[in-house]
Amino acid sequence: MLKYFRATLLIIFSLIFFRADFVSAATFYLEPASGDLIRGCLTNITLRLSTDGASSNGAQAYVDYSSLGGGTINIAGAGLFSTYATPPGVPASTLGIYGYGGVTTGNGLSYATIRVRSNTNGPLTLTVHPNTADPASKIAEHPSSNDILTSVASGSYTVIDGYCETQPPYLSDLNPVADKPNHPVGQNILFDIRDADSGVNINTLSVTVKQNNVDVPFNQTATAHGTDSKWYSIVIDPTSDLTPELKVVVTVAVNDKAGNTMTRTYQFNDLTCSQLGCLAGGLTPQCRDSIDNDGDGRIDFPADAGCSEADDNNEFISSDFVCEPPLACSVATTTTGGEQGTGGGVTPQCADGLDNDGDGLIDLADLGCANNSDNNEYVFGELQCPICVATTTAVVTPSTIAEEEGLSIKDARFFLANRSVETVPNSANVVETLRGVPLTVAIDIKSISDQVSDAKLLLGDKSYRMFYDNGLKLYAVDVLDLIEAGASNGAIVIEHGISAQETIPFTVATLSKGKIIGKDDAKPVAGASVTLEQRSSAGKYVSVSTIKTNSDGEYGFVVPNGTYRISVKSDGFRNEQTAGFAVTNHIIDRAFNLITAVNLLDTNVSVADKATYITEVAGEQAGKILDSANDPAVEQTARQTVAPIALGSAVVATLPALSMLNLLSYLRFLFLQPVFLFGRKKRKKWGVVYNALT
């Protein structure tokens, strides 16, 4: 019995005092873990992390991948930690990423995103390394940093043929146009359905027509244009005339062959006869009644684009009819060769009375409008519509385009700080920017001869639309939300022609701002004055900017490359000034540890405090002397610390002999003695103190 009692106590003791051995199981797994991937299409797969009750302050993961047949794959942080980077020495056919910064806990957390495109049909595997592999995946527990990863789950997929597109079909050439009043109730309802990529799955078409919330019976016909299913004309023929002056609501739903669904509802005949200016009772048609019926600032035919003729009784133009969809102008054509025009009754954006690009300016007041026939307010200058879906009968295959055309990182341009400074990627195609500073990404598409249908920037897990900028003569986008330091995978994606796509990958490294802290308490110094000086061609430093640190003691400069130096001033601290240093990436983000100022003549300050201050200042001065010898070269990151350490030893050894009477003499010795190292003449023996310094 006593033996059993002792065994029970031993078990209880173990549970209490060795609880760390039973840490909750932390895991890595992929989502989705299986399924079909479309060949040649970019797919996102999430690498998730679960701590199962524990807390983590960092993790690293390695994922092996099978052959992609010339495809692409990369991995980027998903924001779980504040900083992500790629570990060195990642093996071939393996992805590697580590993240740290912040403490997190929970299950199913988004740790990283894997973006994969395979060009080969068949099985594709993604194998997550356990912590027993080489290299090993790990999840660090907070605050011990012990590895708590206990299991991983990999992914198995099948690559099949299909379509990459994500945009659904759209309607065009509506007759009557949306919101049109007084449409003849005996006429058919007409519209076209278009899809520029996979084509329309006409078998999924569903149309309803309602008046007074009651279904209107009708006959329906669909006529295909060409054999690629990308364009159908639809005729809705009600079995009896519609009711006059009663709103008609049309709903159209249809899929494309990639499975994307469009559902569109519009209406017409929603105004009374008195509002419309009906011809009954001898009233004059709107298009010759000398009245601005639709309030767009233009009156009657031909000034108002809503008037097809003087007897047209409708000045109204629908915003839905201007651009289908909003950012991809559907341009009616008058030829079968794809030549763009503005026929078919489409009102150009620069004459439709609408703020199409949302910048607060309308039509000719908008800088994007060259004239009132310009069909794109987004564009500065002469290019009428850089993002259009043009009708064409030409067949251009992606392989033909790839042989004749192609974009690369050399066609991309990058600008910092509201386009004030242009930067370039390094040899690894990494673009460096500063946290909180606007980054402009642009692309020159002059090597592409056919029509661009879409341009976007993919950065991390975000997508940004790119528009043509006549100031740069490039497609461009300003990224304003780079507020966290870390590395993000990016790509410029240009879609053109019928099914061609160009992808230019790169990486954006967002650097932390420089931080100024007090050396004694390691707290940020807010409101410190940071002055930047640039070295002129005459070799002199000229002040170019002075800024204050924020509440976190942070500052930062984006500058043209060159030679600079920085001065830092703050009440209660000793002033700092660097030696000259070269800037090669346009960014200045140096850290400073300010020394608390001490009055060496103040009798209320202890000798020990004065000695400590002497040690700190002397070490700083010695480092500056070494730096100034290389001015204007870049200051070395790893300093030679022998001199400061030796100086501290000398002060400690001499401390018992210090007094206010000899303190100033000793200071002069410590500060000025290292300067003699630069003397040209060979000197006699320096004695014990010199040996300590060196």
XYZ file of C-alpha atoms in Angstrom:
694
model
C 0.000 0.000 0.000
C 2.838 2.387 0.892
C 4.489 1.595 -2.447
C 1.265 2.501 -4.303
C 0.952 5.734 -2.318
C 4.528 6.722 -3.222
C 3.897 6.046 -6.926
C 0.781 8.243 -6.826
C 2.706 11.090 -5.208
C 5.393 10.780 -7.862
C 2.833 11.120 -10.643
C 1.216 14.189 -9.022
C 4.643 15.736 -8.467
C 5.512 15.217 -12.135
C 2.272 16.795 -13.342
C 2.829 19.862 -11.159
C 6.520 20.485 -11.611
C 7.101 19.172 -15.118
C 4.060 20.738 -16.820
C 6.361 22.164 -19.542
C 6.821 18.644 -20.876
C 3.140 18.581 -21.810
C 3.009 21.728 -23.958
C 0.039 21.949 -26.295
C 0.701 20.635 -29.786
C 1.599 23.351 -32.327
C 1.102 22.488 -35.986
C 1.633 23.674 -39.563
C -0.880 22.684 -42.246
C -1.961 23.728 -45.750
C -5.382 25.023 -46.771
C -6.734 23.747 -49.036
C -4.893 20.483 -48.503
C -6.126 18.988 -51.781
C -8.142 19.759 -54.895
C -7.767 20.706 -58.534
C -5.443 23.447 -59.768
C -5.878 24.918 -63.240
C -2.816 24.523 -65.456
C -1.125 27.861 -66.109
C -3.248 29.676 -63.490
C -1.988 31.302 -60.305
C -3.438 29.689 -57.160
C -3.065 30.811 -53.538
C -2.580 28.150 -50.855
C -2.461 29.241 -47.206
C 0.100 27.828 -44.777
C -1.714 27.905 -41.433
C -0.302 27.762 -37.917
C -2.054 26.511 -34.775
C -0.595 26.979 -31.286
C -3.312 24.972 -29.481
C -3.274 27.219 -26.428
C 0.402 28.138 -26.401
C 1.837 31.547 -27.369
C 4.388 32.043 -30.133
C 6.728 34.917 -30.968
C 8.201 33.475 -34.161
C 8.210 30.560 -36.588
C 10.017 29.201 -39.612
C 8.721 26.832 -42.274
C 10.156 24.908 -45.201
C 7.963 23.422 -47.944
C 9.169 21.094 -50.720
C 7.344 21.192 -54.061
C 7.254 18.807 -57.010
C 7.941 19.702 -60.643
C 5.983 22.639 -62.040
C 6.904 22.182 -65.697
C 8.403 25.642 -65.982
C 5.751 27.233 -63.767
C 6.335 29.528 -60.805
C 6.009 29.304 -57.024
C 6.797 31.645 -54.151
C 5.918 32.185 -50.523
C 5.201 35.399 -48.619
C 4.223 36.261 -45.060
C 0.520 36.667 -44.340
C 0.926 39.273 -41.592
C 0.770 37.003 -38.536
C 4.168 38.369 -37.454
C 5.447 41.891 -38.057
C 8.580 40.846 -39.962
C 9.145 38.098 -42.540
C 12.267 37.117 -44.474
C 13.810 34.255 -46.433
C 16.338 32.140 -44.522
C 19.748 31.646 -46.163
C 20.676 28.436 -47.918
C 17.189 27.255 -48.915
C 17.621 24.033 -50.971
C 16.423 23.716 -54.558
C 12.726 22.831 -54.990
C 12.081 24.120 -51.471
C 10.383 27.247 -50.157
C 11.641 28.805 -46.934
C 10.304 31.639 -44.777
C 10.665 32.829 -41.204
C 8.644 35.398 -39.292
C 9.031 37.150 -35.970
C 7.841 40.225 -34.103
C 4.796 40.206 -31.842
C 3.182 37.437 -29.807
C 0.316 35.376 -31.186
C -1.890 32.522 -30.055
C -4.752 30.626 -31.643
C -5.653 27.964 -34.187
C -5.899 28.194 -37.965
C -3.803 31.381 -38.107
C -2.631 32.565 -41.536
C 1.158 32.329 -41.333
C 2.141 32.536 -45.038
C 0.700 32.384 -48.549
C 2.082 30.086 -51.237
C 1.367 31.285 -54.783
C 1.832 28.486 -57.303
C 1.379 28.157 -61.055
C 2.061 24.763 -62.679
C 2.397 24.343 -66.428
C 2.128 20.538 -66.299
C -1.009 18.446 -65.847
C -0.945 15.745 -63.207
C -0.189 15.418 -59.492
C 1.448 18.245 -57.545
C 2.615 17.855 -53.955
C 3.602 20.409 -51.337
C 5.435 18.784 -48.428
C 5.805 20.747 -45.175
C 9.036 19.911 -43.310
C 8.669 18.658 -39.718
C 11.127 19.803 -37.056
C 13.049 16.559 -37.528
C 13.922 17.353 -41.165
C 16.923 19.235 -42.497
C 16.214 22.115 -42.765
C 13.669 21.986 -39.964
C 10.398 23.830 -39.571
C 9.918 25.304 -36.107
C 7.408 27.227 -34.018
C 8.920 29.207 -31.137
C 7.089 29.349 -27.819
C 6.853 32.699 -26.035
C 8.816 33.656 -23.991
C 11.120 30.625 -23.773
C 11.694 30.331 -27.571
C 11.489 26.547 -27.224
C 10.402 24.721 -30.372
C 6.802 23.528 -29.832
C 6.079 22.229 -33.355
C 4.721 18.696 -32.999
C 3.155 17.881 -36.374
C 2.740 19.093 -39.954
C 0.209 18.334 -42.692
C 1.184 18.506 -46.362
C -0.878 19.035 -49.516
C -1.678 16.921 -52.569
C -3.264 18.450 -55.688
C -4.112 17.620 -59.280
C -3.310 20.041 -62.113
C -5.989 20.002 -64.829
C -6.908 22.029 -67.902
C -9.238 24.968 -67.398
C -9.478 28.748 -67.401
C -7.614 31.237 -65.245
C -10.049 34.107 -65.410
C -11.917 35.469 -62.394
C -14.010 38.154 -64.136
C -17.611 37.190 -64.988
C -19.341 38.022 -68.300
C -20.903 41.461 -68.738
C -23.786 43.106 -70.614
C -23.398 45.664 -73.379
C -25.480 47.410 -76.057
C -28.644 47.493 -73.952
C -31.752 48.618 -75.849
C -33.445 50.254 -74.114
C -30.563 51.502 -72.033
C -30.869 51.278 -68.275
C -33.143 53.937 -66.732
C -34.445 55.083 -70.116
C -37.926 56.586 -69.860
C -40.730 56.337 -72.412
C -39.375 53.328 -74.309
C -41.985 52.071 -76.817
C -43.881 49.306 -75.003
C -44.324 47.278 -78.174
C -40.599 46.896 -78.929
C -38.356 44.005 -77.971
C -35.717 44.153 -75.224
C -32.207 43.683 -76.605
C -28.766 43.247 -75.060
C -25.439 41.552 -75.732
C -23.515 39.231 -73.399
C -19.720 39.215 -73.708
C -16.817 37.420 -72.084
C -13.319 38.105 -73.413
C -11.610 35.100 -71.823
C -13.165 31.626 -71.524
C -16.383 32.597 -73.282
C -20.051 32.647 -72.310
C -21.734 29.425 -71.165
C -24.988 30.262 -72.885
C -26.687 27.199 -71.380
C -26.647 28.927 -67.976
C -28.471 32.066 -69.192
C -31.471 33.035 -67.060
C -33.593 36.137 -67.771
C -36.629 37.527 -65.925
C -38.776 40.539 -66.868
C -41.156 42.041 -64.306
C -43.712 44.860 -64.256
C -45.330 45.785 -60.956
C -43.433 42.821 -59.490
C -45.275 40.450 -61.838
C -43.413 38.222 -64.296
C -43.809 39.185 -67.956
C -43.944 36.156 -70.306
C -41.628 36.355 -73.320
C -39.843 34.437 -76.040
C -36.039 34.436 -76.003
C -33.448 33.980 -78.739
C -29.639 33.982 -78.549
C -27.424 34.579 -81.579
C -23.707 33.770 -81.379
C -21.110 36.004 -83.039
C -18.311 33.728 -84.201
C -17.536 30.263 -82.873
C -15.635 31.094 -79.670
C -18.743 31.753 -77.496
C -17.399 35.146 -76.432
C -20.287 37.241 -77.777
C -24.027 36.585 -77.918
C -26.884 38.907 -78.900
C -30.073 38.288 -76.911
C -33.617 39.229 -78.001
C -36.401 39.263 -75.399
C -39.802 39.346 -77.178
C -42.710 39.791 -74.716
C -45.781 37.808 -75.782
C -47.842 41.004 -75.382
C -47.033 44.702 -75.195
C -45.704 46.049 -71.926
C -47.818 48.416 -69.838
C -47.081 52.099 -70.636
C -45.426 54.276 -67.989
C -44.878 51.353 -65.606
C -41.359 50.432 -64.543
C -39.860 47.362 -66.235
C -37.206 45.415 -64.279
C -34.890 43.065 -66.202
C -32.626 40.568 -64.408
C -29.945 38.632 -66.294
C -27.787 35.872 -64.819
C -25.180 33.870 -66.754
C -21.886 32.044 -66.189
C -18.747 31.963 -68.262
C -17.004 28.676 -69.022
C -14.658 29.232 -66.082
C -17.638 29.233 -63.724
C -17.745 32.965 -62.935
C -21.300 34.248 -62.495
C -22.736 37.595 -63.585
C -26.073 38.779 -62.189
C -27.259 42.141 -63.511
C -30.541 43.931 -62.808
C -31.568 47.128 -64.559
C -34.805 48.977 -65.260
C -36.458 51.375 -67.690
C -39.780 53.268 -68.184
C -39.708 54.500 -64.574
C -40.933 58.115 -65.138
C -44.383 59.576 -65.671
C -45.467 61.168 -68.911
C -45.445 64.668 -67.430
C -41.856 64.172 -66.261
C -40.833 62.891 -69.668
C -42.373 65.664 -71.769
C -44.594 63.356 -73.768
C -45.594 64.379 -77.272
C -49.272 64.173 -76.317
C -50.935 67.569 -76.004
C -48.537 69.209 -78.463
C -45.483 69.074 -76.161
C -42.091 69.453 -77.857
C -39.596 66.539 -77.834
C -36.859 66.897 -75.204
C -34.129 67.081 -77.844
C -35.498 70.354 -79.294
C -37.345 71.965 -76.379
C -34.449 74.279 -75.317
C -34.487 72.705 -71.835
C -31.706 70.820 -70.059
C -34.026 67.919 -69.229
C -31.352 65.634 -67.767
C -29.393 68.344 -65.907
C -26.024 67.578 -67.507
C -25.308 71.133 -68.712
C -26.024 70.307 -72.388
C -29.253 71.127 -74.217
C -30.992 69.460 -77.171
C -29.571 67.831 -80.288
C -26.706 67.698 -81.148
C -25.147 69.224 -77.980
C -26.596 66.585 -75.645
C -25.102 63.157 -76.264
C -28.399 61.606 -75.158
C -30.128 62.899 -78.294
C -29.908 60.731 -81.381
C -31.993 63.241 -83.397
C -34.040 66.391 -82.907
C -37.257 64.383 -82.495
C -35.723 62.139 -79.810
C -37.810 62.597 -76.668
C -35.080 61.544 -74.214
C -31.993 63.488 -73.174
C -31.254 61.001 -70.376
C -28.103 58.846 -70.595
C -27.506 55.947 -68.252
C -24.243 55.700 -66.332
C -24.496 51.929 -66.757
C -24.253 52.368 -70.507
C -21.051 54.369 -70.436
C -18.577 51.675 -69.492
C -19.194 47.965 -69.067
C -17.731 46.958 -66.623
C -16.666 50.232 -64.889
C -12.897 49.882 -65.428
C -12.903 48.041 -68.748
C -14.577 50.149 -71.401
C -16.767 48.145 -73.740
C -16.192 49.959 -77.009
C -18.654 49.434 -79.839
C -17.010 48.749 -83.168
C -17.881 49.579 -86.716
C -15.589 47.049 -88.336
C -14.852 43.370 -87.824
C -11.138 43.968 -87.481
C -11.204 45.190 -83.894
C -10.749 48.908 -84.610
C -12.029 50.906 -81.670
C -14.642 53.594 -81.996
C -17.470 55.130 -80.039
C -20.366 54.109 -82.238
C -23.494 52.343 -81.087
C -24.716 55.300 -79.012
C -22.018 54.963 -76.285
C -21.374 58.302 -74.563
C -17.662 59.047 -73.997
C -16.695 59.388 -70.331
C -15.505 62.932 -70.965
C -19.008 63.979 -72.117
C -21.312 61.933 -69.869
C -21.655 64.312 -66.912
C -20.197 61.697 -64.521
C -17.129 61.543 -62.293
C -15.968 58.229 -63.779
C -12.615 58.041 -61.989
C -13.828 59.350 -58.622
C -11.350 62.241 -58.378
C -13.947 64.982 -57.891
C -13.544 66.330 -61.450
C -16.074 65.801 -64.234
C -15.647 65.635 -68.016
C -13.468 68.411 -69.509
C -12.644 69.693 -66.012
C -10.869 66.379 -65.436
C -7.181 66.351 -66.416
C -7.750 62.913 -67.887
C -9.920 64.350 -70.669
C -8.253 65.562 -73.829
C -11.616 66.488 -75.447
C -15.287 65.584 -75.150
C -14.827 62.461 -77.310
C -12.153 61.050 -74.973
C -13.627 57.846 -73.497
C -11.471 57.586 -70.372
C -11.231 60.046 -67.485
C -8.542 57.865 -65.880
C -5.997 58.706 -68.579
C -3.832 61.809 -68.691
C -3.483 63.029 -72.245
C -3.748 61.509 -75.641
C -4.316 57.796 -75.015
C -8.065 57.441 -75.291
C -8.761 54.143 -73.552
C -5.803 52.054 -72.409
C -7.963 49.443 -70.672
C -10.591 48.301 -73.140
C -12.240 45.112 -74.222
C -12.136 45.482 -77.986
C -14.156 43.413 -80.428
C -11.975 41.517 -82.841
C -12.074 38.476 -85.084
C -8.310 37.995 -85.073
C -7.036 34.911 -83.272
C -3.750 35.421 -81.450
C -2.435 32.524 -79.380
C -0.402 33.044 -76.188
C 2.526 31.101 -77.657
C 2.751 33.497 -80.617
C 2.751 36.477 -78.301
C 5.410 34.960 -76.088
C 7.737 34.596 -79.079
C 7.218 38.134 -80.371
C 6.783 40.111 -77.181
C 7.730 40.017 -73.547
C 8.180 42.230 -70.512
C 10.899 41.906 -67.889
C 12.014 43.651 -64.724
C 13.968 46.045 -66.980
C 10.621 47.472 -68.142
C 9.506 48.180 -64.555
C 10.249 51.444 -62.775
C 9.966 52.286 -59.092
C 9.622 55.661 -57.373
C 9.724 56.622 -53.689
C 8.189 59.472 -51.699
C 5.448 60.624 -54.070
C 7.616 59.954 -57.120
C 10.318 62.385 -55.976
C 13.097 59.777 -56.118
C 13.461 56.913 -58.577
C 15.049 53.718 -57.283
C 16.065 50.470 -58.976
C 15.922 46.826 -57.877
C 19.139 45.174 -56.758
C 20.655 42.118 -58.421
C 18.118 39.888 -56.649
C 15.208 42.012 -57.987
C 14.542 43.450 -54.530
C 13.185 47.010 -54.303
C 13.842 48.761 -50.995
C 11.483 51.353 -49.562
C 10.877 52.932 -46.167
C 7.933 52.128 -43.928
C 5.170 54.712 -44.311
C 6.627 56.154 -47.540
C 4.509 55.979 -50.755
C 5.889 53.568 -53.353
C 5.012 54.012 -57.020
C 5.262 50.951 -59.268
C 5.150 51.528 -63.029
C 5.630 49.487 -66.196
C 6.558 50.407 -69.751
C 4.429 48.346 -72.158
C 5.886 49.648 -75.422
C 7.002 46.121 -76.345
C 3.341 44.999 -76.395
C 1.691 45.770 -79.703
C -1.871 44.573 -79.074
C -4.577 45.950 -76.764
C -4.034 45.877 -72.988
C -7.149 44.602 -71.229
C -5.956 44.720 -67.635
C -2.966 45.918 -65.614
C -2.472 45.280 -61.924
C 0.121 45.071 -59.188
C 0.083 42.084 -56.841
C 1.901 42.761 -53.582
C 1.698 40.303 -50.722
C -1.970 39.396 -50.439
C -3.206 42.639 -52.013
C -4.045 43.633 -55.576
C -3.861 47.181 -56.977
C -5.253 48.396 -60.333
C -2.752 50.190 -62.569
C -3.736 53.038 -64.910
C -1.924 54.851 -67.672
C -0.194 58.026 -66.460
C 0.672 60.480 -69.198
C 3.181 62.235 -66.935
C 5.257 59.064 -66.760
C 4.026 57.616 -70.090
C 3.640 54.366 -68.162
C 1.023 52.262 -66.442
C 1.434 53.130 -62.752
C -0.043 52.762 -59.279
C 0.784 54.471 -55.984
C 0.965 52.116 -52.985
C 0.214 54.065 -49.816
C -0.259 51.317 -47.226
C 3.277 49.994 -46.659
C 3.127 50.611 -42.928
C 4.799 47.425 -41.677
C 8.461 46.523 -42.089
C 9.197 43.258 -43.881
C 9.541 41.631 -47.291
C 6.618 41.043 -49.683
C 6.595 39.151 -52.951
C 5.255 41.272 -55.785
C 4.371 40.973 -59.440
C 3.152 43.253 -62.213
C 0.540 41.430 -64.290
C -0.347 42.736 -67.755
C -3.151 41.053 -69.692
C -3.399 41.845 -73.391
C -4.776 40.574 -76.644
C -7.276 37.759 -76.343
C -5.590 35.552 -73.764
C -1.988 36.692 -73.320
C -0.527 37.577 -69.948
C 2.826 39.027 -68.902
C 4.043 38.662 -65.292
C 7.063 40.500 -63.906
C 7.983 39.222 -60.403
C 10.049 41.091 -57.827
C 10.278 41.611 -54.064
C 9.574 44.749 -52.033
C 11.625 45.104 -48.838
C 10.009 47.663 -46.525
C 12.664 48.932 -44.116
C 12.057 50.156 -40.580
C 12.567 53.819 -39.830
C 15.589 54.984 -37.932
C 15.083 55.045 -34.172
C 16.581 57.342 -31.567
C 16.617 56.080 -27.993
C 18.226 57.108 -24.731
C 21.229 54.940 -23.980
C 20.526 54.845 -20.236
C 16.881 53.750 -20.222
C 16.469 52.475 -23.835
C 13.318 54.613 -24.188
C 12.478 56.398 -27.468
C 13.399 60.062 -27.664
C 10.398 61.930 -29.088
C 10.759 65.399 -30.601
C 14.499 65.132 -31.248
C 15.781 67.345 -34.070
C 17.419 65.337 -36.856
C 19.325 67.445 -39.387
C 20.467 65.975 -42.694
C 23.463 67.468 -44.502
C 24.605 66.573 -48.010
C 28.190 66.710 -49.216
C 28.531 69.157 -52.096
C 30.877 68.865 -55.068
C 33.174 71.262 -53.238
C 33.495 68.789 -50.364
C 31.431 70.833 -47.899
C 28.328 69.626 -46.070
C 25.176 71.671 -46.679
C 22.005 71.327 -44.581
C 19.093 70.001 -46.686
C 16.415 69.012 -44.153
C 15.545 69.005 -40.453
C 12.750 66.875 -39.024
C 11.492 65.880 -35.582
C 11.233 62.312 -34.342
C 7.712 60.998 -33.710
C 6.347 59.684 -30.409
C 8.214 56.421 -30.993
C 11.516 58.220 -31.554
C 11.420 57.413 -35.291
C 12.599 59.368 -38.300
C 13.558 58.622 -41.897
C 14.812 60.289 -45.073
C 14.347 59.350 -48.729
C 17.117 61.048 -50.699
C 19.052 60.904 -53.964
C 22.080 58.674 -53.603
C 25.166 60.540 -52.450
C 27.209 61.361 -49.351
C 25.472 62.644 -46.197
C 25.897 63.126 -42.489
C 23.347 63.468 -39.687
C 23.185 65.617 -36.554
C 20.829 64.808 -33.657
C 19.875 67.239 -30.891
C 17.523 66.773 -27.954
C 17.203 68.448 -24.573
C 18.930 66.518 -21.820
C 21.165 64.548 -24.189
C 24.597 65.059 -25.665
C 24.462 66.247 -29.309
C 25.410 63.628 -31.899
C 26.898 64.027 -35.363
C 27.957 61.207 -37.667
C 30.900 61.154 -39.995
C 30.071 61.288 -43.684
C 28.545 58.153 -45.149
C 27.423 57.096 -48.596
C 23.769 56.311 -49.421
C 23.277 53.779 -52.211
C 19.599 52.783 -51.770
C 18.042 56.270 -51.329
C 17.106 55.529 -47.693
C 18.544 56.881 -44.437
C 17.311 55.013 -41.353
C 20.230 54.955 -38.923
C 19.704 54.227 -35.243
C 21.125 56.430 -32.465
C 21.703 55.805 -28.751
C 21.877 59.247 -27.156
C 24.042 59.734 -24.080
C 22.429 61.638 -21.206
C 24.278 64.913 -20.775
C 26.323 65.322 -17.549
C 27.765 68.610 -16.252
C 31.284 67.643 -15.203
C 31.646 70.823 -13.165
C 28.500 70.179 -11.116
C 29.543 69.247 -7.574
C 26.184 67.506 -7.055
C 27.099 64.844 -9.656
C 29.053 61.934 -8.202
C 32.529 61.080 -9.428
C 31.278 57.634 -10.421
C 28.577 59.147 -12.680
C 31.150 61.460 -14.208
C 33.475 58.539 -14.828
C 30.690 56.575 -16.511
C 29.900 59.564 -18.698
C 33.595 59.893 -19.583
C 33.723 56.231 -20.596
C 30.652 56.529 -22.856
C 31.756 59.743 -24.504
C 35.330 58.547 -24.970
C 34.152 55.345 -26.622
C 31.878 57.330 -28.906
C 34.661 59.735 -29.831
C 37.057 56.885 -30.620
C 34.462 55.334 -32.915
C 33.938 58.654 -34.679
C 37.657 59.033 -35.255
C 37.731 55.645 -36.966
C 34.673 56.592 -39.027
C 35.996 59.974 -40.065
C 39.124 58.334 -41.443
C 36.873 56.757 -44.080
C 34.654 59.756 -44.731
C 32.801 59.817 -47.145
C 32.692 56.014 -47.346
C 29.961 54.011 -45.675
C 30.454 53.566 -41.951
C 31.069 49.941 -41.055
C 28.216 48.082 -39.400
C 30.416 46.086 -37.030
C 32.636 48.535 -35.120
C 36.045 47.739 -33.703
C 35.276 47.790 -30.011
C 38.816 47.403 -28.636
C 39.375 51.122 -28.058
C 36.110 51.810 -26.145
C 36.606 48.710 -23.988
C 40.206 49.651 -23.227
C 39.126 53.203 -22.436
C 36.613 51.870 -19.928
C 39.334 49.739 -18.307
C 41.625 52.746 -18.073
C 38.905 54.810 -16.395
C 38.132 52.062 -13.872
C 41.831 51.645 -13.076
C 42.269 55.384 -12.576
C 38.982 55.983 -10.739
C 40.445 55.943 -7.186
C 42.753 58.806 -8.147
C 40.008 61.008 -9.652
C 39.067 64.273 -8.032
C 37.546 67.515 -9.189
C 41.031 69.061 -9.274
C 42.489 66.697 -11.835
C 39.256 65.693 -13.651
C 39.515 68.309 -16.429
C 43.122 67.401 -17.108
C 42.170 63.746 -17.310
C 39.335 64.571 -19.716
C 41.678 66.442 -22.017
C 43.973 63.444 -22.013
C 41.228 60.922 -22.867
C 39.641 63.001 -25.645
C 42.762 64.298 -27.298
C 45.193 61.420 -26.913
C 43.612 59.265 -29.731
C 43.999 62.185 -32.167
C 47.775 61.777 -32.000
C 47.365 58.405 -33.736
C 47.080 60.367 -36.973
C 50.402 62.168 -36.551
C 52.939 61.602 -39.328
C 56.120 61.522 -37.206
C 57.129 58.442 -35.309
C 56.762 59.175 -31.637
C 58.597 57.913 -28.640
C 57.164 55.302 -26.304
C 53.676 56.220 -25.162
C 53.665 54.449 -21.883
C 51.037 52.379 -20.157
C 47.982 54.501 -21.057
C 48.728 54.369 -24.776
C 49.067 50.577 -24.625
C 45.662 50.428 -22.963
C 44.112 52.509 -25.722
C 45.418 50.266 -28.487
